[in-house]
Coordinates of N, CA and C in Angstrom, one line a residue:
Q1 N 45.2 -104.4 -63.7 CA 44.6 -103.9 -64.9 C 43.2 -103.1 -63.9
V2 N 42.8 -102.0 -64.5 CA 41.9 -100.9 -64.1 C 40.7 -101.0 -64.8
R3 N 39.4 -101.2 -64.8 CA 38.3 -101.3 -65.5 C 37.3 -99.8 -65.7
L4 N 37.0 -99.2 -66.3 CA 36.3 -97.8 -65.8 C 34.7 -98.0 -66.6
L5 N 34.1 -97.5 -66.4 CA 32.6 -97.6 -67.0 C 32.2 -96.1 -66.5
E6 N 31.7 -95.4 -67.7 CA 31.1 -94.2 -67.8 C 29.8 -94.4 -67.4
S7 N 29.1 -93.4 -66.8 CA 27.6 -93.0 -67.3 C 27.5 -91.7 -67.2
G8 N 26.2 -90.9 -67.5 CA 25.6 -89.7 -67.3 C 25.4 -89.0 -68.5
G9 N 26.1 -89.4 -69.5 CA 26.0 -88.5 -70.5 C 24.6 -88.3 -71.2
G10 N 23.9 -87.3 -72.0 CA 23.0 -87.3 -72.5 C 22.9 -85.7 -73.3
S11 N 21.4 -85.4 -73.9 CA 21.5 -84.2 -74.5 C 20.7 -83.2 -73.6
V12 N 21.0 -81.8 -73.9 CA 20.7 -80.7 -72.9 C 21.1 -79.3 -73.8
P13 N 20.0 -78.5 -73.4 CA 20.3 -77.3 -74.1 C 21.1 -76.3 -73.6
A14 N 21.9 -75.8 -74.8 CA 22.9 -74.7 -74.0 C 22.6 -73.8 -72.6
G15 N 23.5 -73.8 -71.3 CA 23.2 -73.3 -70.3 C 22.7 -74.8 -69.3
G16 N 22.7 -75.5 -69.8 CA 22.1 -77.1 -68.8 C 23.4 -77.7 -68.3
S17 N 22.8 -78.6 -67.1 CA 24.0 -79.2 -66.5 C 23.9 -80.4 -66.8
L18 N 25.0 -81.2 -66.5 CA 24.7 -82.8 -66.5 C 26.1 -83.4 -65.7
R19 N 25.7 -84.5 -64.9 CA 26.8 -85.1 -64.1 C 27.1 -86.5 -64.6
L20 N 28.6 -86.5 -65.0 CA 29.0 -87.8 -65.5 C 29.6 -88.6 -64.4
S21 N 29.5 -89.5 -64.5 CA 30.0 -90.9 -63.7 C 30.7 -91.5 -63.9
C22 N 32.1 -92.0 -63.3 CA 33.0 -93.2 -63.9 C 33.2 -94.3 -62.6
T23 N 32.9 -95.3 -63.0 CA 32.9 -96.5 -61.6 C 34.1 -97.3 -62.1
A24 N 35.2 -97.7 -61.2 CA 36.5 -98.1 -61.4 C 36.3 -99.9 -61.0
S25 N 37.1 -100.6 -61.5 CA 37.0 -102.0 -60.9 C 38.2 -102.8 -61.5
G26 N 38.3 -103.9 -60.9 CA 39.4 -104.5 -61.0 C 40.7 -104.0 -60.2
K27 N 41.7 -104.0 -60.3 CA 42.7 -103.9 -58.8 C 42.6 -102.3 -58.3
T28 N 42.9 -102.7 -57.3 CA 42.1 -101.7 -56.2 C 43.9 -100.7 -55.9
Y29 N 44.1 -99.5 -56.4 CA 45.4 -98.6 -55.9 C 44.8 -97.8 -54.8
S30 N 45.8 -97.3 -53.7 CA 45.7 -96.2 -52.9 C 45.5 -94.8 -53.4
R31 N 46.3 -94.7 -54.7 CA 46.4 -93.7 -55.2 C 46.7 -93.3 -56.6
L32 N 45.7 -92.7 -57.3 CA 45.7 -92.6 -58.8 C 45.5 -91.2 -59.4
C33 N 46.0 -90.9 -60.4 CA 45.1 -89.8 -61.2 C 44.6 -90.0 -61.8
M34 N 43.2 -89.6 -61.8 CA 42.0 -89.5 -62.4 C 41.7 -88.7 -63.2
G35 N 41.0 -88.7 -64.2 CA 40.7 -87.3 -65.3 C 39.6 -87.9 -66.4
W36 N 39.3 -86.5 -66.8 CA 37.9 -86.7 -67.9 C 39.0 -85.9 -69.3
F37 N 38.5 -87.0 -70.2 CA 38.9 -86.2 -71.6 C 37.9 -86.4 -72.4
R38 N 37.8 -85.3 -73.9 CA 36.6 -85.7 -74.9 C 37.3 -85.4 -75.9
Q39 N 36.3 -85.8 -77.2 CA 36.8 -85.5 -78.2 C 35.4 -85.5 -79.0
A40 N 35.8 -84.1 -79.9 CA 34.7 -83.9 -80.6 C 34.8 -84.6 -82.0
P41 N 33.9 -84.8 -82.9 CA 34.1 -85.0 -84.3 C 35.0 -84.3 -85.4
G42 N 35.9 -84.9 -85.4 CA 36.9 -83.8 -86.4 C 38.1 -83.4 -85.7
K43 N 38.0 -83.1 -84.5 CA 38.9 -82.6 -83.6 C 39.9 -83.4 -82.6
D44 N 40.6 -83.0 -82.2 CA 41.6 -83.7 -81.2 C 41.3 -83.7 -80.0
R45 N 41.5 -85.3 -79.5 CA 41.3 -85.1 -78.4 C 41.8 -84.2 -77.5
E46 N 41.2 -83.9 -76.1 CA 41.6 -83.0 -75.1 C 41.4 -83.2 -73.8
G47 N 42.0 -82.8 -72.9 CA 42.0 -83.0 -71.7 C 40.8 -81.9 -70.7
V48 N 40.0 -82.5 -70.1 CA 39.1 -81.7 -69.6 C 39.4 -81.1 -68.2
A49 N 39.7 -82.5 -67.0 CA 39.8 -82.2 -65.9 C 40.2 -83.5 -65.4
A50 N 40.9 -83.0 -64.0 CA 42.2 -84.1 -63.4 C 41.9 -84.1 -62.0
I51 N 42.2 -85.3 -61.1 CA 42.3 -85.4 -59.6 C 42.9 -86.3 -59.1
D52 N 43.8 -85.8 -58.2 CA 44.6 -86.7 -57.2 C 44.0 -87.5 -56.4
T53 N 43.5 -88.4 -56.2 CA 42.5 -89.4 -55.3 C 42.9 -89.3 -53.9
E54 N 44.2 -89.1 -54.1 CA 44.9 -89.1 -52.6 C 44.8 -87.5 -51.9
T55 N 45.2 -86.9 -52.3 CA 45.1 -85.4 -51.8 C 43.9 -84.5 -52.5
A56 N 42.9 -85.1 -53.4 CA 41.7 -84.5 -53.8 C 42.3 -83.0 -54.4
T57 N 43.7 -82.9 -54.8 CA 43.8 -81.4 -55.5 C 43.5 -82.0 -57.2
T58 N 42.6 -80.9 -57.4 CA 42.0 -80.6 -58.9 C 42.6 -79.5 -59.8
Y59 N 42.6 -80.2 -61.1 CA 43.1 -79.4 -62.5 C 42.3 -79.5 -63.2
Y60 N 42.2 -78.1 -64.1 CA 41.1 -78.1 -65.2 C 41.9 -77.2 -66.4
A61 N 41.3 -77.9 -67.7 CA 41.5 -77.0 -68.7 C 41.1 -75.9 -68.6
E62 N 41.4 -74.7 -69.4 CA 41.4 -73.6 -69.4 C 39.6 -73.3 -70.0
P63 N 39.1 -74.2 -70.7 CA 37.8 -74.1 -71.4 C 36.7 -74.3 -70.5
V64 N 37.2 -74.9 -69.6 CA 35.8 -75.7 -68.6 C 36.1 -74.4 -67.3
K65 N 37.3 -74.1 -66.8 CA 37.5 -73.8 -65.6 C 36.3 -72.8 -65.4
G66 N 35.9 -72.9 -64.1 CA 34.7 -72.3 -63.5 C 33.0 -72.8 -63.9
R67 N 32.9 -73.2 -65.0 CA 32.2 -74.2 -64.9 C 32.1 -75.6 -64.9
F68 N 32.5 -76.3 -65.0 CA 32.9 -77.6 -64.4 C 33.8 -77.8 -62.9
T69 N 33.2 -79.1 -62.6 CA 33.8 -79.6 -61.2 C 33.9 -80.8 -61.1
I70 N 35.6 -81.2 -61.0 CA 35.9 -82.7 -60.6 C 35.9 -83.2 -58.9
S71 N 35.2 -84.4 -58.9 CA 35.3 -84.9 -57.6 C 35.3 -86.4 -57.8
H72 N 35.9 -87.3 -56.7 CA 36.1 -88.6 -56.5 C 35.8 -89.0 -55.1
D73 N 35.2 -90.1 -55.1 CA 34.4 -90.7 -54.0 C 35.4 -92.1 -53.8
N74 N 36.3 -92.1 -52.9 CA 37.3 -93.3 -52.9 C 36.9 -94.2 -52.3
S75 N 35.8 -94.7 -51.5 CA 35.0 -95.5 -50.8 C 33.9 -96.3 -52.0
A76 N 33.5 -95.5 -52.9 CA 32.5 -95.9 -54.1 C 33.8 -96.1 -55.2
R77 N 34.8 -95.6 -55.2 CA 35.7 -95.8 -56.3 C 35.1 -95.1 -58.1
T78 N 34.7 -94.2 -57.3 CA 33.4 -93.4 -58.4 C 34.2 -92.0 -58.3
L79 N 34.4 -91.6 -60.0 CA 34.9 -90.5 -60.2 C 34.0 -89.8 -60.8
Y80 N 33.6 -88.2 -60.7 CA 32.3 -87.7 -60.8 C 32.9 -86.6 -62.1
L81 N 32.2 -86.2 -62.4 CA 32.4 -84.8 -63.3 C 31.0 -83.9 -63.6
Q82 N 30.9 -82.8 -62.6 CA 29.6 -82.1 -62.6 C 29.8 -81.0 -63.7
M83 N 28.8 -80.6 -65.0 CA 29.6 -79.9 -65.9 C 28.1 -79.0 -65.9
D84 N 28.2 -77.6 -65.9 CA 27.0 -76.6 -65.1 C 27.6 -75.4 -66.6
T85 N 26.5 -74.9 -67.3 CA 26.5 -73.6 -67.8 C 27.0 -74.7 -69.4
L86 N 26.5 -75.9 -69.6 CA 27.3 -76.0 -70.7 C 26.9 -75.0 -71.9
E87 N 28.1 -75.6 -72.9 CA 28.0 -74.9 -74.2 C 28.1 -75.7 -75.7
P88 N 27.7 -75.5 -76.6 CA 27.5 -76.3 -77.5 C 29.2 -76.4 -78.0
E89 N 29.8 -76.2 -77.7 CA 31.5 -76.2 -77.9 C 31.9 -77.3 -76.9
D90 N 30.8 -77.8 -76.1 CA 31.1 -78.9 -75.1 C 30.7 -80.3 -75.6
T91 N 30.0 -80.1 -76.8 CA 29.3 -81.5 -77.5 C 30.9 -82.5 -77.8
A92 N 30.6 -83.8 -76.9 CA 31.7 -84.5 -77.3 C 31.6 -85.8 -76.9
M93 N 32.5 -86.9 -76.9 CA 32.6 -88.2 -76.3 C 33.5 -88.1 -75.0
Y94 N 32.7 -87.9 -74.0 CA 33.8 -87.8 -72.7 C 34.3 -89.4 -72.4
Y95 N 35.4 -89.3 -71.8 CA 36.1 -90.7 -71.7 C 36.6 -90.3 -70.1
C96 N 36.5 -91.3 -69.5 CA 37.1 -91.1 -67.9 C 38.8 -92.2 -68.1
E97 N 39.5 -91.3 -67.7 CA 40.8 -92.3 -67.8 C 41.9 -92.2 -66.6
T98 N 42.9 -93.1 -66.3 CA 43.3 -93.0 -65.0 C 45.0 -93.6 -65.3
D99 N 45.5 -93.2 -64.5 CA 46.8 -93.4 -64.5 C 47.6 -93.5 -63.4
L100 N 48.4 -94.5 -63.0 CA 48.9 -95.2 -62.0 C 50.4 -94.3 -61.4
N101 N 50.8 -93.2 -62.2 CA 51.8 -92.5 -62.2 C 50.9 -90.9 -61.7
V102 N 50.6 -90.9 -60.4 CA 50.2 -89.5 -60.2 C 51.0 -88.3 -60.5
L103 N 52.1 -88.2 -60.6 CA 52.7 -87.0 -61.3 C 52.1 -86.5 -62.6
R104 N 51.4 -87.2 -62.9 CA 50.4 -87.0 -64.0 C 49.3 -86.0 -63.9
C105 N 49.1 -86.0 -62.5 CA 48.4 -84.8 -62.1 C 49.0 -83.7 -61.5
N106 N 49.1 -82.6 -62.4 CA 49.8 -81.5 -62.3 C 49.6 -80.2 -62.5
D107 N 50.4 -79.2 -62.5 CA 49.9 -77.7 -63.2 C 49.5 -77.5 -64.3
R108 N 50.6 -78.6 -65.1 CA 50.5 -78.1 -66.7 C 49.4 -79.2 -67.2
F109 N 48.6 -79.6 -66.6 CA 47.2 -80.4 -67.2 C 46.4 -79.4 -67.9
G110 N 46.0 -80.0 -68.8 CA 45.1 -79.4 -69.8 C 45.0 -79.8 -71.0
T111 N 44.4 -78.8 -71.8 CA 43.7 -79.8 -73.3 C 44.9 -80.5 -73.9
N112 N 46.0 -80.0 -74.1 CA 46.6 -81.0 -74.4 C 47.8 -82.1 -73.8
S113 N 47.3 -82.6 -72.4 CA 48.0 -83.5 -72.0 C 47.6 -84.8 -72.8
P114 N 48.8 -85.9 -72.6 CA 49.0 -86.9 -73.0 C 47.9 -87.8 -72.3
A115 N 47.5 -88.9 -73.2 CA 46.2 -90.1 -72.8 C 46.8 -90.7 -71.3
F116 N 46.0 -90.9 -70.2 CA 46.5 -91.4 -69.3 C 46.1 -93.5 -69.6
T117 N 46.9 -93.9 -68.6 CA 46.8 -95.2 -68.8 C 45.8 -95.8 -69.1
Y118 N 44.6 -96.2 -68.6 CA 43.4 -96.8 -68.6 C 42.4 -95.7 -69.4
R119 N 41.6 -96.2 -70.0 CA 40.4 -95.4 -70.3 C 39.0 -96.1 -70.5
G120 N 38.0 -95.6 -70.0 CA 36.6 -96.2 -70.5 C 36.3 -96.0 -71.7
Q121 N 35.0 -96.6 -72.2 CA 34.5 -97.0 -73.4 C 33.9 -95.4 -73.6
G122 N 33.6 -94.3 -73.1 CA 33.2 -93.1 -73.1 C 31.6 -93.0 -73.2
T123 N 31.1 -91.8 -72.6 CA 29.6 -91.3 -72.6 C 29.9 -90.2 -73.4
Q124 N 28.3 -90.1 -74.3 CA 28.2 -88.8 -75.5 C 27.6 -87.9 -74.6
V125 N 27.9 -86.8 -75.2 CA 27.2 -85.5 -74.5 C 27.3 -84.6 -75.4
T126 N 25.9 -84.4 -75.3 CA 25.2 -83.2 -76.4 C 24.6 -82.1 -76.2
V127 N 25.2 -80.6 -76.5 CA 24.8 -79.5 -76.1 C 24.1 -78.7 -77.2
S128 N 22.7 -78.6 -77.3 CA 22.0 -77.7 -78.3 C 22.4 -76.5 -78.1
S129 N 22.0 -75.4 -79.3 CA 22.3 -74.2 -78.8 C 20.8 -73.6 -79.2

């Protein structure tokens, strides 16, 4: 069992930045695929970014490439999402998710990626125009 707790959401104007954090607790695994997903009101849930915690290889959905950066601190068991040049379209509830199957981190990761095994409660990001 892995528990995930997100923090760092908030409200910013377009062009601003936010940094999301996700701290894991519970059973420890040497290697995971961890990622961020989001869901806006009335829209489908979509993948945002993912990272292999052993190789640090990262994967991004097209809408956020060049603006968002995912990273992971293994010693702190914390996942981050640095979001820059935010747009109103980025407004959504952001969820930290993780999967024991590291093959979930692959070049096909994108907005349509299926959910991972474990998910946090989410943190709200609101970007005003």
